[in-house]
C-alpha positions in Angstrom: 0.0 0.0 0.0 1.2 3.5 -0.8 2.5 5.6 2.1 0.0 8.3 1.6 1.5 11.7 2.4 -2.0 12.8 3.4 -1.9 10.6 6.5 1.2 12.3 7.8 0.0 15.7 6.8 -3.2 15.5 8.8 -3.0 15.2 12.6 -6.6 14.3 13.1 -9.1 13.3 10.5 -12.1 15.6 10.3 -10.6 18.4 12.4 -11.0 20.5 9.3 -13.0 19.7 6.1 -12.0 22.8 4.3 -10.9 20.5 1.4 -7.8 21.1 -0.5 -6.0 23.1 2.2 -2.8 21.8 3.8 -1.6 24.5 6.2 0.2 22.9 9.2 3.9 23.1 10.0 3.9 19.3 10.2 2.5 19.2 6.6 5.2 21.5 5.4 8.0 19.6 7.1 6.6 16.3 5.8 6.4 17.6 2.2 9.9 18.9 2.3 11.2 15.6 3.6 9.4 13.6 0.9 11.8 12.1 -1.6 9.4 12.1 -4.4 9.0 8.4 -4.7 5.4 8.6 -3.2 4.4 11.2 -5.7 5.8 9.1 -8.6 3.9 6.1 -7.2 0.7 8.1 -7.2 1.1 9.7 -10.6 -0.1 6.8 -12.8 -3.1 8.7 -14.0 -1.2 11.3 -16.1 2.3 12.3 -17.2 1.4 15.7 -18.6 1.3 18.7 -16.4 -2.2 20.3 -16.4 -3.8 23.5 -15.3 -7.4 24.2 -14.5 -10.0 24.1 -11.7 -12.3 21.3 -10.5 -15.2 21.8 -8.1 -17.3 19.4 -6.0 -19.6 19.3 -3.0 -21.7 16.8 -1.1 -21.5 14.1 1.6 -19.5 14.6 4.8 -19.1 10.9 4.9 -17.3 10.7 1.6 -15.3 13.9 2.4 -12.3 12.1 4.1 -11.7 10.1 1.0 -12.0 13.1 -1.2 -9.8 15.2 1.1 -7.1 12.6 0.9 -7.3 12.3 -2.8 -7.1 16.1 -3.3 -4.0 16.3 -1.1 -2.3 13.5 -3.1 -3.4 14.8 -6.5 -1.9 18.2 -5.6 1.5 16.5 -5.5 0.9 15.1 -9.0 -0.8 18.1 -10.7 0.1 21.2 -8.6 -1.4 23.6 -11.1 -4.9 22.0 -10.9 -7.0 23.5 -8.2 -9.5 21.0 -6.8 -12.1 22.1 -4.2 -14.9 20.2 -2.5 -17.4 21.5 -0.1 -19.3 19.6 2.5 -23.0 20.5 2.2 -24.3 17.0 2.8 -25.5 14.6 0.1 -28.7 16.5 -0.5 -27.0 19.9 -0.4 -24.4 18.7 -2.8 -27.0 17.5 -5.3 -28.7 20.9 -5.1 -25.4 22.6 -6.3 -24.9 19.8 -8.9 -28.4 20.4 -10.3 -27.7 24.2 -10.3 -24.6 23.6 -12.5 -22.3 24.9 -9.8 -20.1 21.8 -9.5 -18.3 19.2 -11.6 -18.9 16.3 -9.2 -21.1 15.5 -6.2 -20.2 13.2 -3.4 -23.0 11.0 -2.0 -23.5 8.5 0.8 -26.7 7.2 -0.8 -27.9 6.7 -4.4 -29.4 9.6 -6.2 -33.1 10.1 -5.6 -35.6 9.9 -8.4 -36.6 13.5 -8.0 -33.0 14.6 -8.1 -32.4 12.6 -11.2 -35.5 14.3 -12.8 -34.3 17.7 -11.9 -30.9 17.0 -13.5 -32.7 15.8 -16.6 -34.8 19.0 -16.7 -31.6 21.0 -16.3 -30.0 19.2 -19.2 -27.2 17.7 -17.1 -26.1 14.2 -18.0 -24.1 12.5 -15.2 -22.4 9.2 -14.4 -22.5 7.4 -11.0 -19.1 6.0 -9.7 -19.0 3.8 -6.6 -15.8 4.4 -4.6 -16.0 2.5 -1.3 -18.2 0.8 1.3 -19.2 2.4 4.6 -20.9 1.0 7.7 -23.2 3.6 9.2 -22.1 3.3 12.9 -24.4 3.8 15.9 -22.3 5.2 18.8 -22.8 5.7 22.6 -20.7 7.2 25.4 -18.2 4.8 26.9 -19.9 5.1 30.3 -23.0 3.6 28.8 -22.6 -0.1 29.5 -26.2 -1.2 28.9 -27.0 -0.3 25.3 -23.9 -1.9 23.7 -25.9 -4.4 21.5 -29.2 -3.2 20.0 -31.7 -4.9 17.7 -33.1 -3.1 14.6 -36.5 -3.0 16.4 -34.8 -1.3 19.4 -33.3 1.2 17.1 -36.7 2.0 15.7 -38.1 2.3 19.2 -35.3 4.6 20.2 -35.3 6.9 17.2 -38.8 7.1 15.9 -40.8 10.1 17.2 -43.8 9.0 19.3 -44.6 12.1 21.2 -43.0 11.0 24.5 -39.8 12.0 26.3 -37.8 8.8 25.9 -35.8 7.1 28.7 -33.4 4.2 28.4 -35.8 2.2 30.7 -38.5 2.5 28.0 -36.4 0.2 25.8 -35.4 -2.2 28.6 -36.8 -1.9 32.2 -33.4 -3.0 33.6 -31.7 0.1 32.0 -31.4 3.5 33.7 -34.5 5.7 33.9 -32.5 8.5 32.4 -33.6 10.7 29.4 -31.9 9.7 26.1 -30.0 12.4 24.3 -30.0 12.1 20.5 -27.5 13.3 18.0 -28.1 12.9 14.3 -26.8 14.1 10.9 -28.8 16.9 9.4 -31.6 16.4 6.9 -29.4 17.3 4.0 -27.1 14.4 4.8 -27.2 11.1 2.9 -26.5 9.4 6.2 -29.7 10.8 7.5 -31.5 9.7 4.4 -30.1 6.2 4.6 -31.0 5.8 8.3 -34.5 7.1 7.5 -34.9 4.5 4.8 -33.6 1.4 6.6 -34.4 2.1 10.2 -37.1 4.8 10.4 -38.8 3.5 7.2 -40.0 7.0 6.5 -41.3 7.8 10.1 -40.2 11.0 11.8 -36.9 11.1 13.6 -37.1 11.9 17.4 -37.7 15.6 17.6 -35.4 16.0 20.6 -32.4 15.1 18.4 -29.7 17.6 17.9 -29.0 17.7 14.1 -25.8 18.8 12.4 -24.2 18.4 9.0 -20.8 18.4 10.8 -20.0 14.9 12.0 -17.5 16.3 14.5 -20.3 18.1 16.3 -22.0 14.7 16.7 -18.9 13.1 18.0 -18.4 15.8 20.6 -22.0 15.6 21.7 -22.0 11.8 22.3 -18.5 11.9 23.8 -19.7 14.5 26.4 -22.9 12.8 27.7 -23.3 9.3 29.1 -26.9 9.2 28.0 -26.2 10.3 24.4 -26.6 8.2 21.3 -25.8 9.1 17.7 -24.8 7.8 14.3 -22.5 8.7 11.4 -20.0 7.1 9.0 -17.6 4.4 10.1 -14.4 6.5 9.5 -15.5 9.1 12.0 -16.0 6.3 14.6 -12.6 4.9 14.0 -11.0 8.3 14.3 -12.7 8.8 17.7 -13.0 5.3 19.1 -11.0 6.3 22.1 -14.0 8.4 23.3 -16.9 6.5 21.8 -18.4 2.9 21.8 -19.7 1.4 18.6 -23.0 -0.4 19.2 -23.4 -3.9 17.8 -26.5 -4.3 15.7 -28.2 -7.7 16.2 -24.9 -9.0 17.7 -22.7 -7.8 14.8 -20.1 -5.1 15.3 -19.1 -2.8 12.4 -15.6 -3.6 11.0 -14.0 -4.0 7.6 -15.1 -7.6 7.2 -18.7 -7.3 8.3 -19.2 -4.1 6.3 -17.7 -5.6 3.1 -19.6 -8.9 3.3 -22.9 -7.1 4.3 -23.1 -9.1 7.5 -23.4 -5.7 9.3 -26.9 -5.3 8.1 -28.9 -3.1 7.4 -26.3 -0.4 8.0 -23.6 -1.4 5.4 -23.8 0.9 2.3 -21.9 2.0 -0.8 -20.4 5.5 -1.2 -20.6 7.3 -4.5 -19.3 10.2 -6.7 -21.6 11.6 -9.4 -19.7 13.2 -12.2 -21.0 15.7 -14.8 -20.5 14.1 -18.3 -19.9 17.4 -20.2 -17.3 18.5 -17.6 -15.4 15.2 -18.1 -15.4 15.8 -21.8 -14.5 19.5 -21.8 -12.3 19.8 -18.7 -9.2 17.8 -19.1 -8.2 18.5 -15.5 -11.5 17.1 -14.2 -11.2 14.0 -16.3 -7.6 13.5 -15.0 -8.7 14.0 -11.4 -11.5 11.4 -11.7 -9.1 8.9 -13.3 -6.7 9.5 -10.4 -9.5 9.1 -7.9 -10.7 5.8 -9.3 -7.2 4.5 -9.5 -6.5 5.4 -5.9 -9.9 5.5 -4.1 -9.6 1.9 -2.7 -6.3 2.5 -1.0 -7.4 5.9 0.3 -10.7 4.5 1.6 -8.8 2.0 3.6 -6.3 4.6 4.8 -9.0 6.9 6.2 -11.1 4.1 7.7 -13.6 2.9 5.1 -13.7 -0.3 3.1 -12.3 -0.8 -0.4 -14.4 -2.2 -3.2 -13.3 -5.3 -5.1 -10.7 -4.3 -7.8 -13.1 -5.2 -10.6 -15.4 -2.5 -9.4 -12.7 0.2 -9.9 -11.7 -1.4 -13.2 -15.3 -1.1 -14.4 -15.4 2.5 -13.3 -12.2 3.3 -15.2 -13.6 1.6 -18.3 -16.8 3.7 -18.0 -14.8 6.8 -17.5 -12.7 6.2 -20.5 -15.9 5.7 -22.6 -17.0 9.2 -21.6 -14.0 11.1 -22.7 
């Protein structure tokens, strides 16, 4: 596996998702100390030096992969400026539909209504799968009672029923303490996925604190023994010293259970949606997408997600080549 410069340049994943920015003294020192072999190893996508700009937005779950790829790509094509915001999957699609971005990161498949709006706007696009994630339910380490929940218990916890929920409502042997909920915001694909497979369209508990910033959710759960939340697997791994991952029907989230789908129903694919005309007209964007598909698997593993089978990336590269 490549020794990604990104991993030595970033002291803590998710501390800043202002994508494309380096900025620390450690980063500068590391970059100066790099011999160049890592950049050569990563430069398989293109030999020619390019200029241009590439813009994206979307899922905070996908963001750590994109951030790492942007950092690495800057070492290969320093004159290409790649930026990627973190408006959530839904917010990213809004910008994609408005024609503001070349690509949109998503932690769920595109919705029918979003696809219809893109068609109405005359925007053709292609879906690329880049990794697997396991949506991870987390509790405070002081919580030693709710470490293994069933899907039915998750529904009972999270679906709004007009009551102030206590842990003892789920199991009488648990504390009669009010549950504190933390959830991704409604523009998040993680919220949409949880809504689909757990809530099944019912309303989320109204008492929940919502945020598009996963680090806000991490801090909330880590600071309250009665808190529960959920977000992407990588954010749990980065903060596992202050959080406990809940088993679902006896299965804990890890690389193996996520890849095999045993961690059900919370295993899911992650996507990048690319604008076809941008791929055809912007050589820098095509090159960045090619670089991304060539390296997404290793970067996904490096930042805490699960790589796809190689044939999936090969299929993506073949599809990309057909769009040029």
